[in-house]
CSV table of C-alpha atoms in Angstrom, one decimal:
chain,number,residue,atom,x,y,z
Q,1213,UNK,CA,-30.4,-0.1,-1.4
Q,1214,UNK,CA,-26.5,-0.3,-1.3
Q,1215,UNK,CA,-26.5,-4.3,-1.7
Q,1216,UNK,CA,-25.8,-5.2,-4.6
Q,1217,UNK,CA,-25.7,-9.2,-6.5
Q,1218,UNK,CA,-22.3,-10.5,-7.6
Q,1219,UNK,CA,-21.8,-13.1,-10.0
Q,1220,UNK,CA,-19.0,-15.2,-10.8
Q,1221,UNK,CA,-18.3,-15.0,-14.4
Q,1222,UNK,CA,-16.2,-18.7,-15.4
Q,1223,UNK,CA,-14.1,-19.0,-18.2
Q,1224,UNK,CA,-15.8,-19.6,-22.0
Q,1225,UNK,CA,-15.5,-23.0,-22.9
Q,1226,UNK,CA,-16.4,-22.0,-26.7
Q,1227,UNK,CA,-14.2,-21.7,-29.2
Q,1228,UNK,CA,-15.7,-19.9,-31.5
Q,1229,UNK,CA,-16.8,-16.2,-30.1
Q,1230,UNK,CA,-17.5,-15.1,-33.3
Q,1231,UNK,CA,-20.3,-17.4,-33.8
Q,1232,UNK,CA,-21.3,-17.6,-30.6
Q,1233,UNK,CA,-21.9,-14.2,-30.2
Q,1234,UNK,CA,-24.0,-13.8,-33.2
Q,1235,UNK,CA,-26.7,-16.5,-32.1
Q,1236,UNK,CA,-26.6,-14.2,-28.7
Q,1237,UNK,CA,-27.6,-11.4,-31.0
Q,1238,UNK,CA,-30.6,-13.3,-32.6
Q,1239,UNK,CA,-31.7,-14.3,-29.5
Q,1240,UNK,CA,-32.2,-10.8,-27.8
Q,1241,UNK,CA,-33.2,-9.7,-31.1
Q,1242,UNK,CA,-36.2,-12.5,-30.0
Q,1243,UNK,CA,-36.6,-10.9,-26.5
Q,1244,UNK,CA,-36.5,-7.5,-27.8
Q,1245,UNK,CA,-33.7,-6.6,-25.4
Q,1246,UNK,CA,-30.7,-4.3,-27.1
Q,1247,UNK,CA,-27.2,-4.6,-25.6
Q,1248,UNK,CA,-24.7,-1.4,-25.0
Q,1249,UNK,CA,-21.3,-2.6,-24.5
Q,1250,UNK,CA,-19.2,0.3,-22.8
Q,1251,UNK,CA,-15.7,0.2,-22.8
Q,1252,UNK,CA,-12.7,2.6,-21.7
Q,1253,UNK,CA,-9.3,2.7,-20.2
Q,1254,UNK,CA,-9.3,2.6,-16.0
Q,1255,UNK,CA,-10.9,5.6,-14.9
Q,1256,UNK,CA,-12.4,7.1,-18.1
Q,1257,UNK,CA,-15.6,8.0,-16.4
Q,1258,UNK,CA,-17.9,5.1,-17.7
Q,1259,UNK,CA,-19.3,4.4,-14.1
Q,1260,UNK,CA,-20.3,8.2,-14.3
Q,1261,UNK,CA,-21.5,8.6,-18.0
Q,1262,UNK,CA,-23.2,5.7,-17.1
Q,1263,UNK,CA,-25.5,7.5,-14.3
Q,1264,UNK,CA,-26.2,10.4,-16.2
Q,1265,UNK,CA,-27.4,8.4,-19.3
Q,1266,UNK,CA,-29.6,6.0,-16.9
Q,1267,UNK,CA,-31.3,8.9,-15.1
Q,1268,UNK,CA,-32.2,10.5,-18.9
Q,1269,UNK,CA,-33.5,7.5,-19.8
Q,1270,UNK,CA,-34.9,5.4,-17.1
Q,1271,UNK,CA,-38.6,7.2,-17.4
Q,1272,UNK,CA,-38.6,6.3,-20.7
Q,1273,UNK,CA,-37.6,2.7,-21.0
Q,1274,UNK,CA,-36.5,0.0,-18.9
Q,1275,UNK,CA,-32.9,-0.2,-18.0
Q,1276,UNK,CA,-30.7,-3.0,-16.5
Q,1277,UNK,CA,-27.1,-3.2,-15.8
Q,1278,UNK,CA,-23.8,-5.5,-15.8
Q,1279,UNK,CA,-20.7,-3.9,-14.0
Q,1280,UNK,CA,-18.0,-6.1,-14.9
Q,1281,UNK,CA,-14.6,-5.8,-12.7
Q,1282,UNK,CA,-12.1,-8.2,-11.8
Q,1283,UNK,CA,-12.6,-7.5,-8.0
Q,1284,UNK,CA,-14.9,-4.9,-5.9
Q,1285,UNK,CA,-18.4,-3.9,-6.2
Q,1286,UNK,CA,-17.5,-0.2,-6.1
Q,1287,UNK,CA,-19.5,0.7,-9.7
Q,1288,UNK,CA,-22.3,-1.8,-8.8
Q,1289,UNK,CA,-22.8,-0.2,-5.8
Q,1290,UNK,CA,-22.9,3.4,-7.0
Q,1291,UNK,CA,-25.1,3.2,-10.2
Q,1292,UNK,CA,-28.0,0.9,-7.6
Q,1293,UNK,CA,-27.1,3.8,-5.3
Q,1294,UNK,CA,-27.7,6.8,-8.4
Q,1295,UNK,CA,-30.1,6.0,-10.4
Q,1296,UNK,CA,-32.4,2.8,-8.3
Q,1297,UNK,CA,-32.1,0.4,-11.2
Q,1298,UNK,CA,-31.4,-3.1,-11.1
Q,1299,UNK,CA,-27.8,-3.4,-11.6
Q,1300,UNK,CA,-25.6,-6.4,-11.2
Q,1301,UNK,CA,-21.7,-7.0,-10.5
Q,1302,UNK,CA,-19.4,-9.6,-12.4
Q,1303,UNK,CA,-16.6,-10.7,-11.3
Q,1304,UNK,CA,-14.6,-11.7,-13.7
Q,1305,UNK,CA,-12.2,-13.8,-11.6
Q,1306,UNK,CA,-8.8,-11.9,-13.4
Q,1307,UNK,CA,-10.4,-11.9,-16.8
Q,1308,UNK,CA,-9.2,-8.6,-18.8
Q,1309,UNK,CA,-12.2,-9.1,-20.8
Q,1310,UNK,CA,-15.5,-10.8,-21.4
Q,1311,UNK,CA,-16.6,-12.5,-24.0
Q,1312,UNK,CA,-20.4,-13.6,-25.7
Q,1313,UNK,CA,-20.5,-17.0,-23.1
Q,1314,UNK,CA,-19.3,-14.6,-20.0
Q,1315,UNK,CA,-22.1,-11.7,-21.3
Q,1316,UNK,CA,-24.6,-14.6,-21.9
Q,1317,UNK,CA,-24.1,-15.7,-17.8
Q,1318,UNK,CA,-24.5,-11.9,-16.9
Q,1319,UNK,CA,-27.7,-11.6,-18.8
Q,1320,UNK,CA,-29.3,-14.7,-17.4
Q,1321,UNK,CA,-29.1,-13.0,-13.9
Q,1322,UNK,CA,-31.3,-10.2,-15.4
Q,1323,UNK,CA,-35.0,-9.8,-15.8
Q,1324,UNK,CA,-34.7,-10.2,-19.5
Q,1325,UNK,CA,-38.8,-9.9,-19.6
Q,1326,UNK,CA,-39.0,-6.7,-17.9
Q,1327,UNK,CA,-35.7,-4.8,-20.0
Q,1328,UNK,CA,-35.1,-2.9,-23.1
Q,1329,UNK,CA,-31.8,-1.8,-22.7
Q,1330,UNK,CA,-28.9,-4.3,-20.6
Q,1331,UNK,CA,-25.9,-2.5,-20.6
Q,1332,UNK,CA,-22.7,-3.9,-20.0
Q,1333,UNK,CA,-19.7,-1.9,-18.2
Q,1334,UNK,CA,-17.1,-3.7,-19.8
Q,1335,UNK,CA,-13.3,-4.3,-17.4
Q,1336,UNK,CA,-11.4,-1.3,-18.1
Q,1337,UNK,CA,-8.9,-1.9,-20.8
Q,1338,UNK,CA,-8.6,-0.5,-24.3
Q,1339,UNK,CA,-6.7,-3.8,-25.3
Q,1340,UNK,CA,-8.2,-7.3,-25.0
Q,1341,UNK,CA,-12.3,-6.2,-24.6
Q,1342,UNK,CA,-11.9,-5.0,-28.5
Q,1343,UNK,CA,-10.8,-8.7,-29.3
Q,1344,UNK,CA,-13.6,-10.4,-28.0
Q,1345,UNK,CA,-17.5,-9.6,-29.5
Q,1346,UNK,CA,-19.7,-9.6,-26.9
Q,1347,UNK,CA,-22.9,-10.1,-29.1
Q,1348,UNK,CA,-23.8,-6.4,-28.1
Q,1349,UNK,CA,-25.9,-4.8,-30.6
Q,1350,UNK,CA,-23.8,-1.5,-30.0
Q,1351,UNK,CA,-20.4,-1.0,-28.9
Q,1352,UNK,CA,-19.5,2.8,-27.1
Q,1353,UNK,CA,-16.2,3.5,-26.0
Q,1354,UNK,CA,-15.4,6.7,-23.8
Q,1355,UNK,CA,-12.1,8.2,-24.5
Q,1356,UNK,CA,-11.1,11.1,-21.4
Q,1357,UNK,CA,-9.3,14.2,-22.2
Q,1358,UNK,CA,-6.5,13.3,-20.4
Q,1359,UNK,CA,-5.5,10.4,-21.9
Q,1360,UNK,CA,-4.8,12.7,-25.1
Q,1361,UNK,CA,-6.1,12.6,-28.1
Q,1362,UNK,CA,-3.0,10.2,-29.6
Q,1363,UNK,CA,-4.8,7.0,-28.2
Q,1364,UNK,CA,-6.7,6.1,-31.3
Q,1365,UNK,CA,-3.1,5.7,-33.2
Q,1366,UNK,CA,-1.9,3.2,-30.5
Q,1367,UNK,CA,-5.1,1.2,-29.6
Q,1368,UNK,CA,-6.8,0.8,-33.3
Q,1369,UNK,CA,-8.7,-1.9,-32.9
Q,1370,UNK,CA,-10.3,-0.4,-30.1
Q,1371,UNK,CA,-11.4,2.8,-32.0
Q,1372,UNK,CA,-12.3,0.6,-35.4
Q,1373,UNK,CA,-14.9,-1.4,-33.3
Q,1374,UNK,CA,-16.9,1.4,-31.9
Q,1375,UNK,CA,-20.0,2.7,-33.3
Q,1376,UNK,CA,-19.8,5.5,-30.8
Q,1377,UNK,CA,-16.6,7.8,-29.1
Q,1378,UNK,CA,-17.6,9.7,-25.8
Q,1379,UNK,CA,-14.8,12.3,-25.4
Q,1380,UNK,CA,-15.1,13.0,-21.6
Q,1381,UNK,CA,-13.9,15.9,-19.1
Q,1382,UNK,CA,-14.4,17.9,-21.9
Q,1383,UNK,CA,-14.6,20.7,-18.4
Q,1384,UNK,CA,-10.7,20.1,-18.0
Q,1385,UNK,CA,-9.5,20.0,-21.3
Q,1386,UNK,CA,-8.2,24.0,-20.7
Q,1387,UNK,CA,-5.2,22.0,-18.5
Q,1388,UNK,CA,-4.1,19.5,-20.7
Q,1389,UNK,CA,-2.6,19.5,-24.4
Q,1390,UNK,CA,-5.4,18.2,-25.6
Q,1391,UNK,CA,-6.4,18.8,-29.2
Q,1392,UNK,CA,-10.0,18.0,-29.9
Q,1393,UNK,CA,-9.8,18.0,-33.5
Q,1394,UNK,CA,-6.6,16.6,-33.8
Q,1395,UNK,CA,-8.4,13.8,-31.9
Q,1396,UNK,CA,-11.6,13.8,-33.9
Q,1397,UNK,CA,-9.2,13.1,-37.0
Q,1398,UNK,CA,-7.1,10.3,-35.5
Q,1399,UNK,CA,-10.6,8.6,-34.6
Q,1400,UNK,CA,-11.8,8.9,-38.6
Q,1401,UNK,CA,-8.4,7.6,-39.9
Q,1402,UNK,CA,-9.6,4.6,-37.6
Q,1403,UNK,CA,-13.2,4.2,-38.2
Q,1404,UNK,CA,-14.7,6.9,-40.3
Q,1405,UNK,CA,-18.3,6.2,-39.4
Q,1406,UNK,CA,-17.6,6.5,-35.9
Q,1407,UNK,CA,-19.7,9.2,-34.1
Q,1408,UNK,CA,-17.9,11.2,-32.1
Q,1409,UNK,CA,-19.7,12.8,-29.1
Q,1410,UNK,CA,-17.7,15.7,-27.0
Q,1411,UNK,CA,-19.4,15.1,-23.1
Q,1412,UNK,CA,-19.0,16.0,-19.6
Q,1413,UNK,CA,-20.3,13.6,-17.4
Q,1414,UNK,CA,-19.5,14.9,-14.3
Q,1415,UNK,CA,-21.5,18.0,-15.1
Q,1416,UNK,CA,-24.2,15.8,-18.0
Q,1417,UNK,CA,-23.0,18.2,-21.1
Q,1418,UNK,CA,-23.5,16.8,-23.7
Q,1419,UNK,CA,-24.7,13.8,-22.6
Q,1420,UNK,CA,-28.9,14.2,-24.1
Q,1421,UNK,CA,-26.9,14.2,-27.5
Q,1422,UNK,CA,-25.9,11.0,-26.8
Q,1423,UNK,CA,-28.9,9.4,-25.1
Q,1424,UNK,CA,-30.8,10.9,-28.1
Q,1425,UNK,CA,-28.9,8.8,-30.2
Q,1426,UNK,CA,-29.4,5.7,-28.0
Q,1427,UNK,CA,-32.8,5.9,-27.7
Q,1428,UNK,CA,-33.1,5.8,-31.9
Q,1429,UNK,CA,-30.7,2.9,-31.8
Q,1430,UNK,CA,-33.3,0.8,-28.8
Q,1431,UNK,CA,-36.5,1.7,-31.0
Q,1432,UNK,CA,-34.7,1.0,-34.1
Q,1433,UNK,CA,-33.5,-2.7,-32.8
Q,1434,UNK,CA,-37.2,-3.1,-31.3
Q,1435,UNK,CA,-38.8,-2.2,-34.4
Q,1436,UNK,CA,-36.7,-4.8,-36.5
Q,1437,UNK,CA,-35.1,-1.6,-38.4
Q,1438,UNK,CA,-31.7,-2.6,-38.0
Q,1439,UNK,CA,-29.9,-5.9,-38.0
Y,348,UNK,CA,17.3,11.9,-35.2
Y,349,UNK,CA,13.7,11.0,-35.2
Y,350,UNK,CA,14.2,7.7,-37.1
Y,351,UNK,CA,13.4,4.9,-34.1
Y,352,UNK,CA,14.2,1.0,-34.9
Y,353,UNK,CA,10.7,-1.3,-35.0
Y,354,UNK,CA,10.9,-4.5,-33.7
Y,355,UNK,CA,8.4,-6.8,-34.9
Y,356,UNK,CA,7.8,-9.1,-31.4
Y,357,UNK,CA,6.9,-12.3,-32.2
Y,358,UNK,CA,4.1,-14.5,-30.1
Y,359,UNK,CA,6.5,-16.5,-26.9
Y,360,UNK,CA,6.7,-20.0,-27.8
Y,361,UNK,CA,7.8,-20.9,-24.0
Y,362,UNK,CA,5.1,-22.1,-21.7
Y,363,UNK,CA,6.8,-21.7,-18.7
Y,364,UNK,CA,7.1,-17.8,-18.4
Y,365,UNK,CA,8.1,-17.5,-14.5
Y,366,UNK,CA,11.0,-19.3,-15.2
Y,367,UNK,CA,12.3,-18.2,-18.2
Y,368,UNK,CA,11.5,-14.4,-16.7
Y,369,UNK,CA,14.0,-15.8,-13.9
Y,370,UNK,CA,16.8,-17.2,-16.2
Y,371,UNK,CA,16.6,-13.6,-18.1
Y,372,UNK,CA,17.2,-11.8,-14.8
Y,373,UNK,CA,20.2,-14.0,-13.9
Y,374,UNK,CA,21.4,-13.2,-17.3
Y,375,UNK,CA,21.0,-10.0,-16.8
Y,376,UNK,CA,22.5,-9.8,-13.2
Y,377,UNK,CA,25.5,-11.4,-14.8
Y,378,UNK,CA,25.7,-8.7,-17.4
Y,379,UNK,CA,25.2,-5.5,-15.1
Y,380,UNK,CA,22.4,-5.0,-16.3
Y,381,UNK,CA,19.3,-3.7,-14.5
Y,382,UNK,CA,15.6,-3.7,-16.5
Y,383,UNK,CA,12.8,-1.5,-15.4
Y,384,UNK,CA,9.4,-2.5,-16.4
Y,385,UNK,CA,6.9,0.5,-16.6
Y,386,UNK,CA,3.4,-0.1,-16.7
Y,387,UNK,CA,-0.1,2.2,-16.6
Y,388,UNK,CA,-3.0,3.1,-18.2
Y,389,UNK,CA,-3.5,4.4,-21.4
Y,390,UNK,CA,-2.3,7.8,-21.2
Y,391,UNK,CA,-1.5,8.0,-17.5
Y,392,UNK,CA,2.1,10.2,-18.8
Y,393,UNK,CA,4.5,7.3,-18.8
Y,394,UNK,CA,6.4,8.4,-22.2
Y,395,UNK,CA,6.6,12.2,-20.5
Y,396,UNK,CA,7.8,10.7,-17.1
Y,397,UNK,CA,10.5,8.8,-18.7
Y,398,UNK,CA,11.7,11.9,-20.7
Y,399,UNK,CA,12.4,13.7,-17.3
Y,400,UNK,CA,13.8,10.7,-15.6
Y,401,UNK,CA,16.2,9.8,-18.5
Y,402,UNK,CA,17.3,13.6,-18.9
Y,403,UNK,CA,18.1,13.4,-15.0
Y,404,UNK,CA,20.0,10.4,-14.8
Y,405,UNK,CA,21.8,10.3,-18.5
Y,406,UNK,CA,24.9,11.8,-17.5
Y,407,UNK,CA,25.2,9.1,-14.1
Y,408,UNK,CA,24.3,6.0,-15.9
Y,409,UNK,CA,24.0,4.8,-20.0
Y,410,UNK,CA,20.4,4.2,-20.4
Y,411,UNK,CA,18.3,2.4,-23.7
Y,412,UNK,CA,14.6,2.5,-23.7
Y,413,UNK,CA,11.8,-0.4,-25.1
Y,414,UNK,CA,8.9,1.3,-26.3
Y,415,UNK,CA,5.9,-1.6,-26.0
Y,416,UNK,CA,2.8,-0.5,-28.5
Y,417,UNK,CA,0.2,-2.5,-30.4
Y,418,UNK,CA,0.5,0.0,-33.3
Y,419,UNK,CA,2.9,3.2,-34.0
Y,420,UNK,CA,5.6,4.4,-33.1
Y,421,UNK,CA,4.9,7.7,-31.5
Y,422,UNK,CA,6.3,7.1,-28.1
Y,423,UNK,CA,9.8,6.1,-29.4
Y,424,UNK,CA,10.4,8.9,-31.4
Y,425,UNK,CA,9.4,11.3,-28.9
Y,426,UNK,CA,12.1,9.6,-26.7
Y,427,UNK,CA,14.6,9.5,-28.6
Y,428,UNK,CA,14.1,13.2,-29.8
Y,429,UNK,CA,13.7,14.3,-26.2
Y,430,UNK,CA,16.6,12.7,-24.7
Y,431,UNK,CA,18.8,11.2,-27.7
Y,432,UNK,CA,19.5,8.0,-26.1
Y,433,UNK,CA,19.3,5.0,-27.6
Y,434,UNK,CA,15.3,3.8,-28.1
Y,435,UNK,CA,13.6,1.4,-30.2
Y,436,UNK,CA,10.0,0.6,-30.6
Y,437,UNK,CA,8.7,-2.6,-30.2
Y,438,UNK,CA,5.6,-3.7,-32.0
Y,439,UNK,CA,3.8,-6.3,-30.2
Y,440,UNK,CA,1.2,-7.4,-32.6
Y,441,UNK,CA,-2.0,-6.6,-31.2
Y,442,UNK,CA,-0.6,-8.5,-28.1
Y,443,UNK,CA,-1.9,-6.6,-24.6
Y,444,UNK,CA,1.6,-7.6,-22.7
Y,445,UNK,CA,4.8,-8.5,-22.7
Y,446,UNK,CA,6.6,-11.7,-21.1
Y,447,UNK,CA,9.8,-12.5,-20.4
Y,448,UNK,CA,10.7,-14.1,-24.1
Y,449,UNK,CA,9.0,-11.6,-25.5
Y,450,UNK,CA,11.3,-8.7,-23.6
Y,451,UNK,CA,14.4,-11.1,-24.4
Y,452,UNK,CA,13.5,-10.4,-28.2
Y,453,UNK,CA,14.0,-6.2,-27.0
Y,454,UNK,CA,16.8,-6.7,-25.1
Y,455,UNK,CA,18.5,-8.6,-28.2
Y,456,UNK,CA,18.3,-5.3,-30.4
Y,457,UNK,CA,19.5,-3.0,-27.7
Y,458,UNK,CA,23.6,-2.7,-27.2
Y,459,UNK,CA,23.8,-4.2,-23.2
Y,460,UNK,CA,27.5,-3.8,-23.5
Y,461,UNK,CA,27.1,-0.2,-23.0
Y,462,UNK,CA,23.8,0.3,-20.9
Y,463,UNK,CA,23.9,0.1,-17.0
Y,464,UNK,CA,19.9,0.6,-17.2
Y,465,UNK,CA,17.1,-0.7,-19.7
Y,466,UNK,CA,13.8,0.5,-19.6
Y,467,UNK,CA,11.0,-1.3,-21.0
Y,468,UNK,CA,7.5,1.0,-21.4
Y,469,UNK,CA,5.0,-1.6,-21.3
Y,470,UNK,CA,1.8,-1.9,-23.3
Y,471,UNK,CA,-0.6,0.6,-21.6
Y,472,UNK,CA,-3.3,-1.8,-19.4
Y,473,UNK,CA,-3.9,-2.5,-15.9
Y,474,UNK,CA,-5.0,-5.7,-16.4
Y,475,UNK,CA,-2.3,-8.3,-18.7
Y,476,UNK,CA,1.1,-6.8,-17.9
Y,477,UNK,CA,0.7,-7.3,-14.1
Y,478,UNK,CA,0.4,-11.4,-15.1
Y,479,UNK,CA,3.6,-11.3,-16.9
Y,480,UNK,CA,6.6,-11.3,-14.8
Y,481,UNK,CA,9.1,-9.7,-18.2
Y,482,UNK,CA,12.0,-10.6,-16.4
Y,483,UNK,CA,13.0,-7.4,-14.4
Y,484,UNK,CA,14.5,-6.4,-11.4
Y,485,UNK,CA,11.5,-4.0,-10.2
Y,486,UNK,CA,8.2,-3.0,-11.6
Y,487,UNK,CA,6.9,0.4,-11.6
Y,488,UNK,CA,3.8,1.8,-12.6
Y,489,UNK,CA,2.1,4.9,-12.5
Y,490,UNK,CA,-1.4,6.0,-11.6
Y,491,UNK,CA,-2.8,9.5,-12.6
Y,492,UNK,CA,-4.8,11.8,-10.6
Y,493,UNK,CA,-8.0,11.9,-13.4
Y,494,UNK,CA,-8.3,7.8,-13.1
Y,495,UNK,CA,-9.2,8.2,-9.3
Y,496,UNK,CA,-8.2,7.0,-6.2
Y,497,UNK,CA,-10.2,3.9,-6.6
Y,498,UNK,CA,-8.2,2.2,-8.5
Y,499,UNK,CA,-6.0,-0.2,-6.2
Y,500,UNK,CA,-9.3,-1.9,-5.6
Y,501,UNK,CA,-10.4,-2.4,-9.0
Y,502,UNK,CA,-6.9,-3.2,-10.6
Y,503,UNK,CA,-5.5,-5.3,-6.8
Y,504,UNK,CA,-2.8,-6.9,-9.1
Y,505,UNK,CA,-1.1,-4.4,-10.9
Y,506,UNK,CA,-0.8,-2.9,-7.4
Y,507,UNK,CA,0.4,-5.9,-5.7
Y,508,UNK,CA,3.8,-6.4,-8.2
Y,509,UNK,CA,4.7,-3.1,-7.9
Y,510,UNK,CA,7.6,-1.8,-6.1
Y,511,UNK,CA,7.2,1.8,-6.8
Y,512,UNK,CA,3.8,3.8,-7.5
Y,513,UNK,CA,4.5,6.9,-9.2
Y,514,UNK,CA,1.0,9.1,-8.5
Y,515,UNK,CA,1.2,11.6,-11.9
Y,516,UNK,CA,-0.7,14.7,-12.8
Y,517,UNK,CA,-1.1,16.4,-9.3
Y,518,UNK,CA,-1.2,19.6,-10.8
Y,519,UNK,CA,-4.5,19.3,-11.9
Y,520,UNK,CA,-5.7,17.2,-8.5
Y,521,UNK,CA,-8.0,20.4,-7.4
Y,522,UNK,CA,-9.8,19.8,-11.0
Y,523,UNK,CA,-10.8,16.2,-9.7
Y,524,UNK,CA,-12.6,14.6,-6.9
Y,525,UNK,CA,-9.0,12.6,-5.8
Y,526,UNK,CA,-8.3,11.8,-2.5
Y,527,UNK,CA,-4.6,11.5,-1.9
Y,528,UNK,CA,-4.9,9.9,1.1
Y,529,UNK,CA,-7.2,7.5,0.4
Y,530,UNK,CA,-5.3,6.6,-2.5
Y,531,UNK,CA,-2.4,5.3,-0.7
Y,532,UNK,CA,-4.0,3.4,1.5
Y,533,UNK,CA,-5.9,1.3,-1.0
Y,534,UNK,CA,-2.3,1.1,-2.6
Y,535,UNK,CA,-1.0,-0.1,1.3
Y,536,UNK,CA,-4.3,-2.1,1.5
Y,537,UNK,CA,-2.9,-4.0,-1.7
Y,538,UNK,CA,0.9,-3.7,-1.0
Y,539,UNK,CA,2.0,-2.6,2.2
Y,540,UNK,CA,5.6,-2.5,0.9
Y,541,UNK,CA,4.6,0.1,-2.2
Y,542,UNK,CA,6.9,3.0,-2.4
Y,543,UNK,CA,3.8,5.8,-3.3
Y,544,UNK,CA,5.7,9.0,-4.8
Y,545,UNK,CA,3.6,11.9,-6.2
Y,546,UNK,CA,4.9,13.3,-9.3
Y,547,UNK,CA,3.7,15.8,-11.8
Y,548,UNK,CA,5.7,14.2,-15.1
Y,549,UNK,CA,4.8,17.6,-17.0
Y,550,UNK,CA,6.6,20.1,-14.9
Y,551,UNK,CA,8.8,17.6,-13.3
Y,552,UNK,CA,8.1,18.4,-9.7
Y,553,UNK,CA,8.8,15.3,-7.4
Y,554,UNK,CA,10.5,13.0,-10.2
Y,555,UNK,CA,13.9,13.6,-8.6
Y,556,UNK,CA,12.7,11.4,-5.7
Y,557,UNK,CA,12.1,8.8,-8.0
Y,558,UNK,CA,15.5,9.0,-9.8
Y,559,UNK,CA,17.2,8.8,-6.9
Y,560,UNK,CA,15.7,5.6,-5.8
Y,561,UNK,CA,16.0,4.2,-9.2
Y,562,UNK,CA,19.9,5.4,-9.0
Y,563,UNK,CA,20.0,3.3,-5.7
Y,564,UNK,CA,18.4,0.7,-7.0
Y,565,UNK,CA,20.5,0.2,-10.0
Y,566,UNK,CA,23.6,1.1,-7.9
Y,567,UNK,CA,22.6,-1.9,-5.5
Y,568,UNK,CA,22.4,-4.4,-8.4
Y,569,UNK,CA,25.4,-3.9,-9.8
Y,570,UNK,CA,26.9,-4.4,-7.0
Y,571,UNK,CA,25.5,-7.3,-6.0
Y,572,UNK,CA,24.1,-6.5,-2.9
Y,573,UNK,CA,20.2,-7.4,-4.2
Y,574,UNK,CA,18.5,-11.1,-5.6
């Protein structure tokens, strides 16, 4: 149960992500397979959100995983171990980031046939993953209470991508100076159509709003709805 | 007294960065001047630790401070109101590091003739600034409680550089599952020769410690005694 398969993600040898990406689209639009890119600073709590959402949803649809790190099998290990779902590990050999070719060589080690949702835990890094489209059909970012709520102002591009903000430990936010609204704000003045979703995944609060919302976008994507 | 300098870093047009982060260090050797690069996670407290190592050391040694961000220029002004030393801000362009060149272009706007210590507060990621030797004569990063004890193993080369691990936040350690002693020795595991020094930036508990080896440090290479 604890074994887990790694992969060994190479370099792109595209040029053009951009384009690349969106033929990745088309193609699980095809397969009927929707792709969640998750992505966070180091220790956010994606590996955790992650569980929680799985274990909502996996009676309902059919869920697969990519854990991307740049070494260990530690998240691989615990979401098999959690939730029973096929999950792999990427290694990304250094990589702060992968792109639509790196995502494409995770997803080919999946039972494509047999999954509507893949989800990919992108390398922790609010930087470089916002750079690169990974052909997702979503992107989710988790933004922890102890980080403060300033982030959005100094990673932007980060913030501007998402389609959804998980603001996690919502349970500790009594010890930091967190300001909730404050944050809320400096998300908007990113990306003003950015839903914003308060959560504690180490207890699941609020995390049904948030696989409510996901499971819309799956039978959305499914039913040709959405792009 | 809240206006900060912004310094526009342009792209490094040098190819071979180890050694031009070597030629800046004998530069700087011959100047008397010691660099600290400071690296972390997004929000892991590295502006608030600085604040409580500059006000401790100010009246020993002349200090100027780097602030490294994508975007903003939060950090430098709460620097330079907190402490009123000499801080600017530099803008890095979207970039997710700093190199050697790159810190050369800091260093330029800063007044060396009058600083025994420079401090450069490096883009906040585990992942790029650990593959960028900038050019100083120790790297320090911190870790916070909230991101887990885990992280040596998912991040092994940030850990590896480091000279000095600051461990931030342990007030609110019995708010999260975070193993103290596990942490250090996946930072040993990584790099046996890690100083590991607990510190809660906030309240300032254990950051004398750290300014005292920092005073020794800098002590040491102004007088020669160290590469």
């Amino acid at each position: 149960m604890d074994e887990v398969r790694i992969i060994e993600i190479k370099k792109s040898i595209f040029e053009d992500n951009d384009r690349d990406a969106d033929r990745l689209r088309s193609e699980l639009k095809e397969k009927g397979v929707f792709l969640l890119n998750l992505m966070s600073s180091p220790g956010s709590g994606k590996t955790t959100t992650l569980i929680n959402v799985i274990n909502l949803l996996k009676e309902n649809i059919r869920i697969a995983v990519m854990e991307a790190d740049i070494d260990s099998d530690v998240d691989a290990r615990k979401i098999k171990e959690a939730t029973g779902i096929e999950t792999i590990q990427l290694h990304t050999g250094g990589m702060c980031h992968l792109d639509a070719e790196m995502t494409r060589q995770g997803l080919e080690n999946l039972n494509l046939k047999e999954t509507d949702l893949a989800i990919l835990e992108n390398v922790g890094n609010l930087v470089c993953p916002a750079e690169f489209d990974t052909g997702s059909c979503c992107n989710v970012m988790i933004l922890s209470v102890p980080e403060g709520h300033d982030k959005p102002l100094k990673y932007p591009l980060m913030f501007s991508i998402c389609d959804v903000v998980l603001i996690n430990k919502i349970d500790v936010a009594p010890y930091f100076d967190f300001d909730m609204d404050e944050c809320v704000r400096n998300i908007h003045s990113r990306n003003p159509k950015a839903e914003v979703m308060p959560i504690c995944a180490r207890t699941g609060e609020g995390v049904q709003a948030f696989t409510d919302w996901l499971l819309t976008a799956v039978s959305e994507w499914k039913n040709n709805k959405t792009k």
